[in-house]
XYZ file of C-alpha atoms in Angstrom:
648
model
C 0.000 0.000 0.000
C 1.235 3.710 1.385
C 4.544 4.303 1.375
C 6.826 7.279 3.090
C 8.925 9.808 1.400
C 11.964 7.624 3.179
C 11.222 4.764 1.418
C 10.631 6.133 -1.849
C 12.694 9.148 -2.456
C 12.037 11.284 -5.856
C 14.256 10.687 -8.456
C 14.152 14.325 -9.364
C 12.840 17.462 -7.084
C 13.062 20.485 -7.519
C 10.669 21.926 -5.033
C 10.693 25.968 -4.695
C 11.980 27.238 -1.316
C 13.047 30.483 -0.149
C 16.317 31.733 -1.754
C 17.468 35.317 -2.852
C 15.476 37.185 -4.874
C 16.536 37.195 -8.077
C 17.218 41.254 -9.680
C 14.289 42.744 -11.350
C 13.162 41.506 -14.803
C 13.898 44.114 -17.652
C 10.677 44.654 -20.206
C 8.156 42.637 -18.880
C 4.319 43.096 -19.696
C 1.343 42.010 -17.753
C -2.309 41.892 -19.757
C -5.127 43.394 -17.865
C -8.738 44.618 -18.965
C -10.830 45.817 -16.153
C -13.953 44.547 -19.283
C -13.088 40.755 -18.541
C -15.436 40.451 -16.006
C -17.892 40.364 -19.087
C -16.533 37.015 -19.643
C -19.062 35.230 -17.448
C -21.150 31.909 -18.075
C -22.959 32.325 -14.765
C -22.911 32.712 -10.816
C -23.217 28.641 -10.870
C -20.215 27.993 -13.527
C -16.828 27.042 -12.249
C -14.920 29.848 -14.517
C -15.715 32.650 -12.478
C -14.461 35.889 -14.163
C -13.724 37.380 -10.325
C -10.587 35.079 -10.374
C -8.813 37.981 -12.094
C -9.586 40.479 -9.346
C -8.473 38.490 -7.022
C -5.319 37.713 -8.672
C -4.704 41.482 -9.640
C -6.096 42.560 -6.141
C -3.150 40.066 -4.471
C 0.028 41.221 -6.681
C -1.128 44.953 -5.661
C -1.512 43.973 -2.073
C 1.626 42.702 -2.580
C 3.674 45.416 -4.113
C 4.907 43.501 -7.583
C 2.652 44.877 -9.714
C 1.130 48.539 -10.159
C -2.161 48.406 -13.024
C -0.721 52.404 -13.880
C 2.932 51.176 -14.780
C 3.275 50.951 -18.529
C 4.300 47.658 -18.598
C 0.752 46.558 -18.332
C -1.508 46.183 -21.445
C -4.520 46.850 -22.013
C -6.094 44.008 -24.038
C -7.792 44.975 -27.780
C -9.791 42.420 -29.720
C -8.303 40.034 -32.038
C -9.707 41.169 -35.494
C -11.860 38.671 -37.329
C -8.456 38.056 -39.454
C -6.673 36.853 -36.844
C -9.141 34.821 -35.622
C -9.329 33.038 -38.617
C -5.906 32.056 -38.355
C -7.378 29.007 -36.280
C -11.176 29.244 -36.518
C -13.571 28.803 -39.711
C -15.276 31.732 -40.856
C -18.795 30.103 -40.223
C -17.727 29.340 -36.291
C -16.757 33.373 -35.552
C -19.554 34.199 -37.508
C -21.743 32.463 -35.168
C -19.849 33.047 -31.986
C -20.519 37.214 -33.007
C -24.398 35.960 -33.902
C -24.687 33.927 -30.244
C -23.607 37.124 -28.641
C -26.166 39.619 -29.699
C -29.200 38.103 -28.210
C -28.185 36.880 -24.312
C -26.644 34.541 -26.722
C -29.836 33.587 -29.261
C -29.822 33.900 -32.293
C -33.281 34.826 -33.446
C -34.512 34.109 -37.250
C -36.498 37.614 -38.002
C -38.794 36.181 -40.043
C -40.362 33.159 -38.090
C -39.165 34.446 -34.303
C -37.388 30.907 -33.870
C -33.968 30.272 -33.556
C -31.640 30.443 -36.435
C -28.835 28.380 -35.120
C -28.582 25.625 -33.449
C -25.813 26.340 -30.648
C -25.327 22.564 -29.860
C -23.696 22.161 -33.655
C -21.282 24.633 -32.482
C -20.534 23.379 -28.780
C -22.870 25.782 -26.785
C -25.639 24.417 -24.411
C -26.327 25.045 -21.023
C -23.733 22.631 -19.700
C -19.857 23.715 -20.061
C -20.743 26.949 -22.513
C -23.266 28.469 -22.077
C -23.538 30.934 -24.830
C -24.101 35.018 -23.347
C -24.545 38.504 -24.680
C -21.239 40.130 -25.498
C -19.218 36.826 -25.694
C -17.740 37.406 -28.998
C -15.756 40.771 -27.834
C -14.969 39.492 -24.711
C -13.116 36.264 -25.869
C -11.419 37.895 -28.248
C -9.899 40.730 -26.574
C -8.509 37.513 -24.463
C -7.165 36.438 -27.907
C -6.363 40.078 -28.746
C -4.026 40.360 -25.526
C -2.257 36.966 -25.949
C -1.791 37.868 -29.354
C -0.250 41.480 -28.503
C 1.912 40.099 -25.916
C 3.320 36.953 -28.553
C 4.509 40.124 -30.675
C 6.065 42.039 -28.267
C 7.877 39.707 -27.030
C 8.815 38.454 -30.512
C 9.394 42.324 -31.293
C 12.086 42.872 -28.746
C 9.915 45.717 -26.704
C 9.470 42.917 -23.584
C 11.153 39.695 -23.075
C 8.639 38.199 -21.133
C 4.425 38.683 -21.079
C 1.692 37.228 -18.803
C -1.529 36.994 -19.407
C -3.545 35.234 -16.581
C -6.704 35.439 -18.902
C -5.625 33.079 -21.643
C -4.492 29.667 -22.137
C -8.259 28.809 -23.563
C -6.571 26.014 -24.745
C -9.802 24.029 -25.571
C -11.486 26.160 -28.363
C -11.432 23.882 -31.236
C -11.224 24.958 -34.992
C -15.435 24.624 -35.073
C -16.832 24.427 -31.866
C -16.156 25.814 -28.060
C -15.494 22.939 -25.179
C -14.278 22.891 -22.056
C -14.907 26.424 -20.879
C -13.327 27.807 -24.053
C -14.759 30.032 -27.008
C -11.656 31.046 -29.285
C -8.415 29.750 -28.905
C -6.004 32.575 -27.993
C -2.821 30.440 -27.570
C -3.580 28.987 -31.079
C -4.142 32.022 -32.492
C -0.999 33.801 -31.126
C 0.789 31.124 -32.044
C -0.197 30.667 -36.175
C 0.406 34.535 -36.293
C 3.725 33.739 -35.344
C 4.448 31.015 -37.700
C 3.444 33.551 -40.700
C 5.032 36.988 -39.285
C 7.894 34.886 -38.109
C 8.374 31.691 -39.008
C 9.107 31.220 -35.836
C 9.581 27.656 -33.902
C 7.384 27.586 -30.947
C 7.173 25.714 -27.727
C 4.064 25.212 -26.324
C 4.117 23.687 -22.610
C 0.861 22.926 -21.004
C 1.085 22.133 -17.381
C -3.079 22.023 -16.971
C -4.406 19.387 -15.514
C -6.687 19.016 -18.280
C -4.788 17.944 -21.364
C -3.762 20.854 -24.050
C -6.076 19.146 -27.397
C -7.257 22.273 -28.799
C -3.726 23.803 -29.104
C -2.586 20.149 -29.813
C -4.827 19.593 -32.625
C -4.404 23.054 -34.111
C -0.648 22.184 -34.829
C -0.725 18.231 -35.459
C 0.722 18.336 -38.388
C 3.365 21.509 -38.311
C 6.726 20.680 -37.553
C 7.145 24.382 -36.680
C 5.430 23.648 -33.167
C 5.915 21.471 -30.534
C 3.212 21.019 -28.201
C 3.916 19.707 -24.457
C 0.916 18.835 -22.764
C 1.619 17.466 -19.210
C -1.954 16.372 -17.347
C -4.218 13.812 -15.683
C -5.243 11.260 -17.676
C -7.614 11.171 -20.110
C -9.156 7.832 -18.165
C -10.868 9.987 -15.983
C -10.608 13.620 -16.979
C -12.216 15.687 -19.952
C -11.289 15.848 -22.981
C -10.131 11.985 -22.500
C -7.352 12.580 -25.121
C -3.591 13.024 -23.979
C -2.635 9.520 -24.906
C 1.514 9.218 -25.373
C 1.232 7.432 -28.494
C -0.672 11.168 -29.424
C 2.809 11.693 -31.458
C 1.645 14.259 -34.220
C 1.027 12.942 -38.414
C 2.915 13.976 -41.466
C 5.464 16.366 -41.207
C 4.715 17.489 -37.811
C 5.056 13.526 -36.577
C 6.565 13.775 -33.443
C 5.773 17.471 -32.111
C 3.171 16.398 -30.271
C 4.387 15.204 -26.920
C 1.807 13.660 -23.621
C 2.611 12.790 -20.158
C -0.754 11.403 -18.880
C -0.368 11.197 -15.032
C -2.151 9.403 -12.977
C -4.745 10.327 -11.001
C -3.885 11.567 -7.170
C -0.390 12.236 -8.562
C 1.258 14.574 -6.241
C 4.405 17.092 -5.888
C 7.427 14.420 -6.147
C 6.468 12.566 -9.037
C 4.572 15.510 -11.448
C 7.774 17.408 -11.073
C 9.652 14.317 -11.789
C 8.003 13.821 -15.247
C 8.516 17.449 -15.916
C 12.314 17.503 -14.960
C 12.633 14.146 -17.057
C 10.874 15.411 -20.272
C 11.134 19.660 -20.838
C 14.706 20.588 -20.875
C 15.496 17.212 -23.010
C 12.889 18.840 -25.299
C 13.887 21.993 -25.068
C 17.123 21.429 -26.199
C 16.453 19.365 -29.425
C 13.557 21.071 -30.639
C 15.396 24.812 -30.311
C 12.042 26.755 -30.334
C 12.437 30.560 -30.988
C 10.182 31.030 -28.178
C 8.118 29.408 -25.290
C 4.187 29.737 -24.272
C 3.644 28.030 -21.129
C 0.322 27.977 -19.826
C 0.094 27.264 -16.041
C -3.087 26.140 -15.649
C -3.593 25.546 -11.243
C -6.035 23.169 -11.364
C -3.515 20.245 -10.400
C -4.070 21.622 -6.892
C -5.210 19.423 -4.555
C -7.688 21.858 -3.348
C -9.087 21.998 -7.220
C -12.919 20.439 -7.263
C -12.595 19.459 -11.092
C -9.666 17.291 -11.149
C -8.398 14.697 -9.219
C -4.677 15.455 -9.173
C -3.173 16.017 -5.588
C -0.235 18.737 -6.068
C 0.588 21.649 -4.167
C 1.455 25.668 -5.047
C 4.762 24.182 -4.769
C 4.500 23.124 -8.594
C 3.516 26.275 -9.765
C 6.453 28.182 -8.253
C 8.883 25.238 -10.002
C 6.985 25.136 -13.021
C 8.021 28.735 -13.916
C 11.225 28.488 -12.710
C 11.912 25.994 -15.276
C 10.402 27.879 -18.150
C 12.329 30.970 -16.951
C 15.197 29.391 -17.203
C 15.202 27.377 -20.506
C 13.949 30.680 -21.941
C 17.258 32.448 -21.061
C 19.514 29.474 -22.126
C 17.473 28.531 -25.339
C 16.036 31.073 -26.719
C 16.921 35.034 -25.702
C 14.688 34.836 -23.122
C 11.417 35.019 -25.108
C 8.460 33.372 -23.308
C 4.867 34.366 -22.974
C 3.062 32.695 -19.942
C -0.928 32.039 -19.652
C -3.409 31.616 -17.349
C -5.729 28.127 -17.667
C -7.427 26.417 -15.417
C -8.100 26.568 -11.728
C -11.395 25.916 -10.399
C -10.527 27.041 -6.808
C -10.697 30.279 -7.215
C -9.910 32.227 -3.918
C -7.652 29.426 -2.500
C -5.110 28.361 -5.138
C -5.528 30.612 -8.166
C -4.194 34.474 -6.943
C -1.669 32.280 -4.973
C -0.448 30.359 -8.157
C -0.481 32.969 -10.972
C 1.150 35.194 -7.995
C 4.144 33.080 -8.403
C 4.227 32.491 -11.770
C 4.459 36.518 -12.197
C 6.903 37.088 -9.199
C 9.163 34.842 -11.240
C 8.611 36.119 -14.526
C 9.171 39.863 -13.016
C 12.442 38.845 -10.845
C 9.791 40.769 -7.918
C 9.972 38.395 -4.567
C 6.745 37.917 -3.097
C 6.390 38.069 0.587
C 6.162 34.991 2.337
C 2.486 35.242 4.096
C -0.573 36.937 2.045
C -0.729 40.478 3.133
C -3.692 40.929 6.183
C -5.604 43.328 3.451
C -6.097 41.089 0.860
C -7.363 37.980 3.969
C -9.827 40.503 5.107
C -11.080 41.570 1.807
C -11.313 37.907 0.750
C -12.231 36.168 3.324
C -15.569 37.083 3.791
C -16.759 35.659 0.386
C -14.557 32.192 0.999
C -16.464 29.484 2.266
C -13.334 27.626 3.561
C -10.131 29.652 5.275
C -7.794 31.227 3.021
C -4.366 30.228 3.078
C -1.631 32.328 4.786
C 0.827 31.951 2.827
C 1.628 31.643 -1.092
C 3.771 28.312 -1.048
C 1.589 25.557 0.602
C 3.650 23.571 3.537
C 3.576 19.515 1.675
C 3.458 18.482 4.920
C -0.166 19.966 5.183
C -1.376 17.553 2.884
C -1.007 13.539 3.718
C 0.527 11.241 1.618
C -1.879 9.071 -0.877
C -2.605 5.851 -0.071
C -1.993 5.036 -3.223
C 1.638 7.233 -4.064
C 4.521 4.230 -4.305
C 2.015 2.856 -7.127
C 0.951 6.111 -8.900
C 4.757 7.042 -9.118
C 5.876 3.449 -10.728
C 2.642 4.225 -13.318
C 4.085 7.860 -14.065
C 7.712 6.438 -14.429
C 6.528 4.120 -17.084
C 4.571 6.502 -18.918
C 7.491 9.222 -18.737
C 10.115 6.169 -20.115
C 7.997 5.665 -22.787
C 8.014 9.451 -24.120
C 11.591 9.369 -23.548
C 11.832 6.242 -26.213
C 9.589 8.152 -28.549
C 10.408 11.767 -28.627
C 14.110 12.099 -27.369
C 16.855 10.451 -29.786
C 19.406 8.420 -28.062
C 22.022 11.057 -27.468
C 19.959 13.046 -25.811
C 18.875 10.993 -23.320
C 21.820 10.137 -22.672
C 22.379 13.386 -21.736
C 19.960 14.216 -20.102
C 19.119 11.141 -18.010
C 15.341 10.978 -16.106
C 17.327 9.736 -13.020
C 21.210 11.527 -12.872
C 23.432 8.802 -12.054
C 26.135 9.055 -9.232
C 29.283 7.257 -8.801
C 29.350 3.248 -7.895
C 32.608 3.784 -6.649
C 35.538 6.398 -6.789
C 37.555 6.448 -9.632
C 35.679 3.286 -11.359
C 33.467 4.021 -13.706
C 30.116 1.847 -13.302
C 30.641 0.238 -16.926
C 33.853 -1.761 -14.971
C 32.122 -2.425 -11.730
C 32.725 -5.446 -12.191
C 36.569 -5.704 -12.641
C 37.303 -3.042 -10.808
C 39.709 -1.284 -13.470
C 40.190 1.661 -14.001
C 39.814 3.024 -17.314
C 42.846 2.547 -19.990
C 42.014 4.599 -22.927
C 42.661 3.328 -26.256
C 43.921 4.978 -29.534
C 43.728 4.352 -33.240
C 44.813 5.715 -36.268
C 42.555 5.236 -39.367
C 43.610 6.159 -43.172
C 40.392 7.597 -44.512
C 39.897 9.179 -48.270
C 39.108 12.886 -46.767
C 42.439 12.044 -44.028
C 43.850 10.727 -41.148
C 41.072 10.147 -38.604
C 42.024 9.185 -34.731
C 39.576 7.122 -33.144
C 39.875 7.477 -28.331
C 37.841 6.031 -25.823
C 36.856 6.825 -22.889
C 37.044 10.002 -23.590
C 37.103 12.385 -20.668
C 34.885 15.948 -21.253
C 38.397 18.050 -20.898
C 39.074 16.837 -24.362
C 35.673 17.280 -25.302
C 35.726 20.917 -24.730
C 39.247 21.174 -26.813
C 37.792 19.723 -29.768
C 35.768 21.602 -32.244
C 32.852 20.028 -34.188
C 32.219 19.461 -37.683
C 29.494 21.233 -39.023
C 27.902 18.107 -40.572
C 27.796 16.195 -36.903
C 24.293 17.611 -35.810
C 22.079 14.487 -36.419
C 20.759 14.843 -32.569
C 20.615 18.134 -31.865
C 20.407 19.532 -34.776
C 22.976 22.148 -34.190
C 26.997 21.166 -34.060
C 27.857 23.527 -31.180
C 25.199 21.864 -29.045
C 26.115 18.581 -30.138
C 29.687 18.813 -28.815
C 27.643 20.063 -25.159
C 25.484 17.117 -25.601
C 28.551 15.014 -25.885
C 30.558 16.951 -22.797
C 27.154 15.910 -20.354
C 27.585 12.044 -21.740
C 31.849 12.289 -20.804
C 30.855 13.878 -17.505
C 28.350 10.533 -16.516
C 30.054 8.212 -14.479
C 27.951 5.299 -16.054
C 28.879 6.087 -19.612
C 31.437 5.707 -21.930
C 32.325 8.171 -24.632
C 34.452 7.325 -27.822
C 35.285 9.924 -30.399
C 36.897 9.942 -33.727
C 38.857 13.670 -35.068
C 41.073 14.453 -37.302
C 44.517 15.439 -36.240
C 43.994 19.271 -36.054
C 40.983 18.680 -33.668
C 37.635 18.411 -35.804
C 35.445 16.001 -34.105
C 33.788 14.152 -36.912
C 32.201 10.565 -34.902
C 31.252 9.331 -32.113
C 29.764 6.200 -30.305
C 28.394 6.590 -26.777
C 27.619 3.907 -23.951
C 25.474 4.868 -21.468
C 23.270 2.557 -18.744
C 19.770 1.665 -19.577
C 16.909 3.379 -18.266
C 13.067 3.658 -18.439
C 11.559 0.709 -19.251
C 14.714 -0.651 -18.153
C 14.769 -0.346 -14.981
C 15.480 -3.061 -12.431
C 18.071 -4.564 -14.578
C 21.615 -4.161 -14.100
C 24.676 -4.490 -16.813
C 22.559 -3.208 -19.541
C 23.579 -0.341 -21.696
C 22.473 1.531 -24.435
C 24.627 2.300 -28.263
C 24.604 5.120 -30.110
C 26.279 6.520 -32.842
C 26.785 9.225 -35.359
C 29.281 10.163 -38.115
C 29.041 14.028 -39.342
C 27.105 13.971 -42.571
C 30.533 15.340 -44.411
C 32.841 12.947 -43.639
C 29.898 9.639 -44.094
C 30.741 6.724 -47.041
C 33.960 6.099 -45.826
C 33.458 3.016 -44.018
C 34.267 5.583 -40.525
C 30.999 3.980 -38.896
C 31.914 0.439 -39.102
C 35.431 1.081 -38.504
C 34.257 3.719 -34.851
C 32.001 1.065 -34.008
C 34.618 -1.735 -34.005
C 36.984 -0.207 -32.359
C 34.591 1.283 -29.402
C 32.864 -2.477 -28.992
C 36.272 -4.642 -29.073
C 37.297 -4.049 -24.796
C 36.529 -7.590 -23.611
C 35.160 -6.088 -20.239
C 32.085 -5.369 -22.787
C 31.567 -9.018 -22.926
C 30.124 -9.223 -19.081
C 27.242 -6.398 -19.950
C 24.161 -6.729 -22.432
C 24.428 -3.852 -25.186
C 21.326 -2.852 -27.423
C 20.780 -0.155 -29.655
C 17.734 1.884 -31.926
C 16.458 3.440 -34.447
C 12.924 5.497 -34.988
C 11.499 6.678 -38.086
C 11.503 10.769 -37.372
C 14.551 11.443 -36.191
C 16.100 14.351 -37.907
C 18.571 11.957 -39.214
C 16.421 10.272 -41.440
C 15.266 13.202 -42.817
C 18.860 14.055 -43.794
C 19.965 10.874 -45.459
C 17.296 11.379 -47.948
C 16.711 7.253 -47.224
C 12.780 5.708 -46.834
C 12.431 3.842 -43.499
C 12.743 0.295 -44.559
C 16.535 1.148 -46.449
C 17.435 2.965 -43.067
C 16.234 0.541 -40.892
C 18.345 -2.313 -42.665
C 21.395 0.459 -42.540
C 21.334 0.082 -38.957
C 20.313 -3.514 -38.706
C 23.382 -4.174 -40.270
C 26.034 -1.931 -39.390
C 25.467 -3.127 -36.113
C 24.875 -7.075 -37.020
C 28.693 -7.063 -38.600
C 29.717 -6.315 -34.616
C 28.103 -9.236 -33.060
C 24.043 -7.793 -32.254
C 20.778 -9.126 -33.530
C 17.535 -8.172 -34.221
C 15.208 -8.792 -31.092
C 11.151 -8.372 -30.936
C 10.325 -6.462 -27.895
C 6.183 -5.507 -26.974
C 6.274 -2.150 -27.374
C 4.191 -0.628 -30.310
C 6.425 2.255 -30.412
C 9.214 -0.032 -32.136
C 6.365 -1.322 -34.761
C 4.981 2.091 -35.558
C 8.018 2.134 -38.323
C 10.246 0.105 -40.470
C 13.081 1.936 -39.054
C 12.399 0.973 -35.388
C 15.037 -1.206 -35.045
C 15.911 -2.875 -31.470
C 19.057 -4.506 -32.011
C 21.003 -6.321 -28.565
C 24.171 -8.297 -28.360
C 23.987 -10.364 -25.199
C 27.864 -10.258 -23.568
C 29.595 -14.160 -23.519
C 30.137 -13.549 -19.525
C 26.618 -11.799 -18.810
C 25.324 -12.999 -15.644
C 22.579 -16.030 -16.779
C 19.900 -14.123 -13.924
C 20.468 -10.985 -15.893
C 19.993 -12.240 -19.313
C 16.631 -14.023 -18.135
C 15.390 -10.921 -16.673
C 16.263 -8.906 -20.111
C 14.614 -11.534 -22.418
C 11.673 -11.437 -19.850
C 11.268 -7.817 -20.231
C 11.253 -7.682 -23.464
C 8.434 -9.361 -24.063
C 6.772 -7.884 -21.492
C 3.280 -6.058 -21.750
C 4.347 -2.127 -21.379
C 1.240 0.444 -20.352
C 1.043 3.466 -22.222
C -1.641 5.695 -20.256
């Protein structure tokens, strides 16, 4: 059943706790319109439009935000143009119809009704159709957009707008609270003012579909969309296997968590998946919306986090922003169905941390006693909850194996090999000083090898073990950037992978220094787990210096160590990684490249029961079983991998 925190520490945490506050943000923007409370289904919906006063009334009370300062914007409407960017003409047509009437549209001739609202997602249950809705929703697109530009312009590096993130709105129809789609919106008027690449992260607890769906098929945007799973939540979509189709296969990216899932294990997944993402897909700017409805407190959901999360969450984004991409991010509201409790407290932090502007640690007395009086339950005191206030699930040791599974499976389907090597879910320490893990079982140290190869283009030297001093003197061929697309981030890539102590790095250069190859061994992970003396191959050759028999000769020469011959080593191969794209090959003729470069050093082709390997021809899963492998270990493997795997 229950476990405690001692017996099953997080692999990853990175909880927010008091530390010193950072300097103020330069050019930030916060979108306000006092003429959102016209955005209002009813006193007895769960989107109440007061959650914006409170939020606004809270930074005030709080000194980090002043509604006269110019950095906040006043929100205009998105014109019927830019709605269209995402919406058909016959849906805002009818949205602007629905909003004349106390939203009915009325057939002048007969007196009945001349549309029927249902067609278009409007009843009396989740949208409820009003006077005025059209304007309303989109000056919440108008704002978003507004804020995307600035912050694209230059004139702000980062923008807030607590009233978007409507990330439901579908092409045709409202759902889930959600007329027009300002996120998608801002987002396509990037693409053609820009052609930007975008990153959209959704940490709602409702999955992202609207924004998801708007963008399936654009390899221009990647859409994260952490949330509870669709088993019990609306929409019910948010699957992993969700992956994107044609050229914008493998954009779309799910972490369905279960439900109950609390502060440890969501920012595990999050920790495990964004920067990994981050730094392949190389967006030209981030949207994050920060939907609070994870909370524990939240009546709609059935997640069990804290305001911990929120604090983290933005952290994160803040910081990828800087190191990714000039520090360009707009953040959005979302969900949050608690609304004096947990929303002003959340979006609080998200704009403290977006501004650089500390917050207090308790809620100032004015804003209790304005506040409290309309709150059925007491208010919090503070803006990070204590976890301690809230008891462990019965459930937890269970829900976090469920979420490890689901993150190791987006981690085989979206992140190359290199990468998560990298960036591993869990990082590794030591096994013992001075010995890496790979010889554990020896207990040698390290003896690196050399080689010299006579290539057509040169002399090529082939090291192992190759420690990251040597990866930082060398300086990367342009044409090695099959993982991360870029050769200067390659070579960091590469420096993380020399700096594991359960890894092995070997590199090929040419004698003045170019690094042109290399073949990494790192330990297993993910679905791996549990079994020891396994270890994943990868390997690239720069695209200039390829049909010169350098892979089969790098691959040799990192494999031949007999100490290799007491682990099990597998490798892969998926059908849209960037390096396919590049060889100009179809799947089934890079598939067999792999199958048997790899074959000529001793590994065969193994079935394992994951559909992710059989989406493809060029899903490979290749494993050469060591000649000293311990027997208990090689039973456990070849259990595994026909194993059944769960996927939400």
């Amino acid at each position: 059943m229950g476990s405690s925190d001692k017996d099953n520490p997080p692999a990853v945490l990175q909880k927010a706790v008091p530390s010193a506050p950072p300097p103020p943000e330069v050019g930030v923007m916060f979108v306000h319109d006092r003429q959102l409370a016209q955005f209002d289904f009813g006193p007895d919906h769960p989107l109440r439009p007061v959650r914006h006063e409170l939020l606004v009334s809270l930074l005030e009370a709080s000194g980090i935000l002043k509604l006269d300062s110019e950095e906040v914007l006043n929100q205009k409407p998105a014109t019927r143009e830019e709605l269209l960017l995402v919406h058909t003409p016959d849906y805002v047509s009818t949205v602007a119809r629905l909003s004349e009437f106390d939203g009915v549209a009325i057939d002048g001739f007969t007196g009945e009704p001349s549309i029927d609202p249902e067609r278009y997602g409007f009843g009396l249950g989740d949208n409820p159709s009003f006077s005025g809705m059209h304007d309303v929703c989109a000056r919440i697109a108008g704002g978003t957009l507004a804020a995307a530009r600035a912050v694209m312009e230059g004139k702000v590096r980062h923008a807030f707008n607590p009233t978007g993130g409507l990330h439901h709105a579908l092409r045709d129809r409202a759902s889930g609270f959600c007329i027009y789609n300002d996120t998608a919106v801002a987002i396509a008027a990037l693409l053609q003012e820009y052609e930007a690449r975008v990153l959209y992260v959704d940490f709602d607890a409702h999955h992202g579909d609207g924004v998801q769906w708007a963008f399936y098929d654009e390899p221009r945007v990647m859409t994260v969309s952490i949330h509870e799973t669709g088993r019990y939540l609306f929409p019910g979509t948010g699957d992993v296997l969700e992956l994107g189709q044609g050229a914008g296969r493998g954009f779309a990216v799910n972490l369905p968590m279960d439900a109950f899932t609390e502060d440890d294990s969501w920012l595990e997944a999050i920790n495990a998946m964004i920067p990994s993402l981050v730094e392949t897909f190389r967006p030209d700017i981030i949207f994050s919306q920060h939907g609070c409805d994870p909370h524990a407190f939240d009546p709609l959901t059935h997640l069990a986090t804290t305001t911990q999360i929120a604090a983290a969450q933005a952290k994160l984004i803040h910081t990828l922003a800087h190191e990714q991409c000039q520090g360009r991010w707009v953040a959005l509201g979302g969900g949050g169905y608690d609304i004096y409790r947990v929303v002003p407290r959340a979006w609080s932090l998200v704009w403290s941390e977006l501004s650089g502007r500390p917050l207090p640690e308790k809620i100032p007395n004015a804003w209790l006693d304005r506040w409290q009086p309309e709150c059925p339950d007491p208010l919090p005191l503070k803006f990070l909850d204590n976890p301690d206030d809230f008891p462990p699930k019965p459930r937890r040791a269970e829900i976090e194996r469920h979420n490890r599974r689901i993150v190791a499976q987006a981690r085989r389907l979206f992140l190359p090999a290199q990468v998560r090597q990298a960036f591993p879910a869990v990082r590794p320490e030591a096994t013992s000083t001075g010995v890496p893990d790979l010889l554990r079982v020896s207990g040698r140290p390290p003896e690196p090898r050399t080689k010299t190869l006579e290539t057509a283009k040169g002399q090529v030297l082939l090291r192992d073990w190759c420690p990251p001093s040597l990866v930082e003197r060398l300086h990367p061929d342009e044409g090695l950037r099959a993982f991360a697309r870029r050769a200067d981030r390659e070579q960091e890539l590469l420096k993380r992978i020399a700096e594991r102590p359960d890894s092995e790095l070997v590199v090929a250069h040419t004698p003045d220094g170019m690094l042109i190859g290399q073949v990494s061994i790192c330990a297993a992970e993910g679905w791996w787990e549990g079994i020891g003396d396994l270890y994943e191959v990868a390997i690239e050759i720069s695209s200039n210096w390829r049909k010169l028999g350098l892979a089969t000769q790098l691959l040799k020469f990192a494999l031949e160590p007999d100490y290799l011959e007491d682990v099990i080593l597998f490798a892969l191969g998926y059908a849209w990684h960037w390096d396919l794209e590049e060889t100009g090959m179809g799947s089934m003729r890079y598939g067999g490249m792999i199958r048997g470069l790899f074959q000529r050093e001793g590994f065969e082709q193994m079935y394992a029961n994951e559909p992710n390997l059989h989406l493809d021809p060029a899903n490979v899963f290749l494993a050469r079983i060591g000649s000293n492998a311990h027997p208990g270990v090689v039973a456990l493997f070849r259990a595994r991998l026909s194993s059944p795997a769960s996927f939400r």
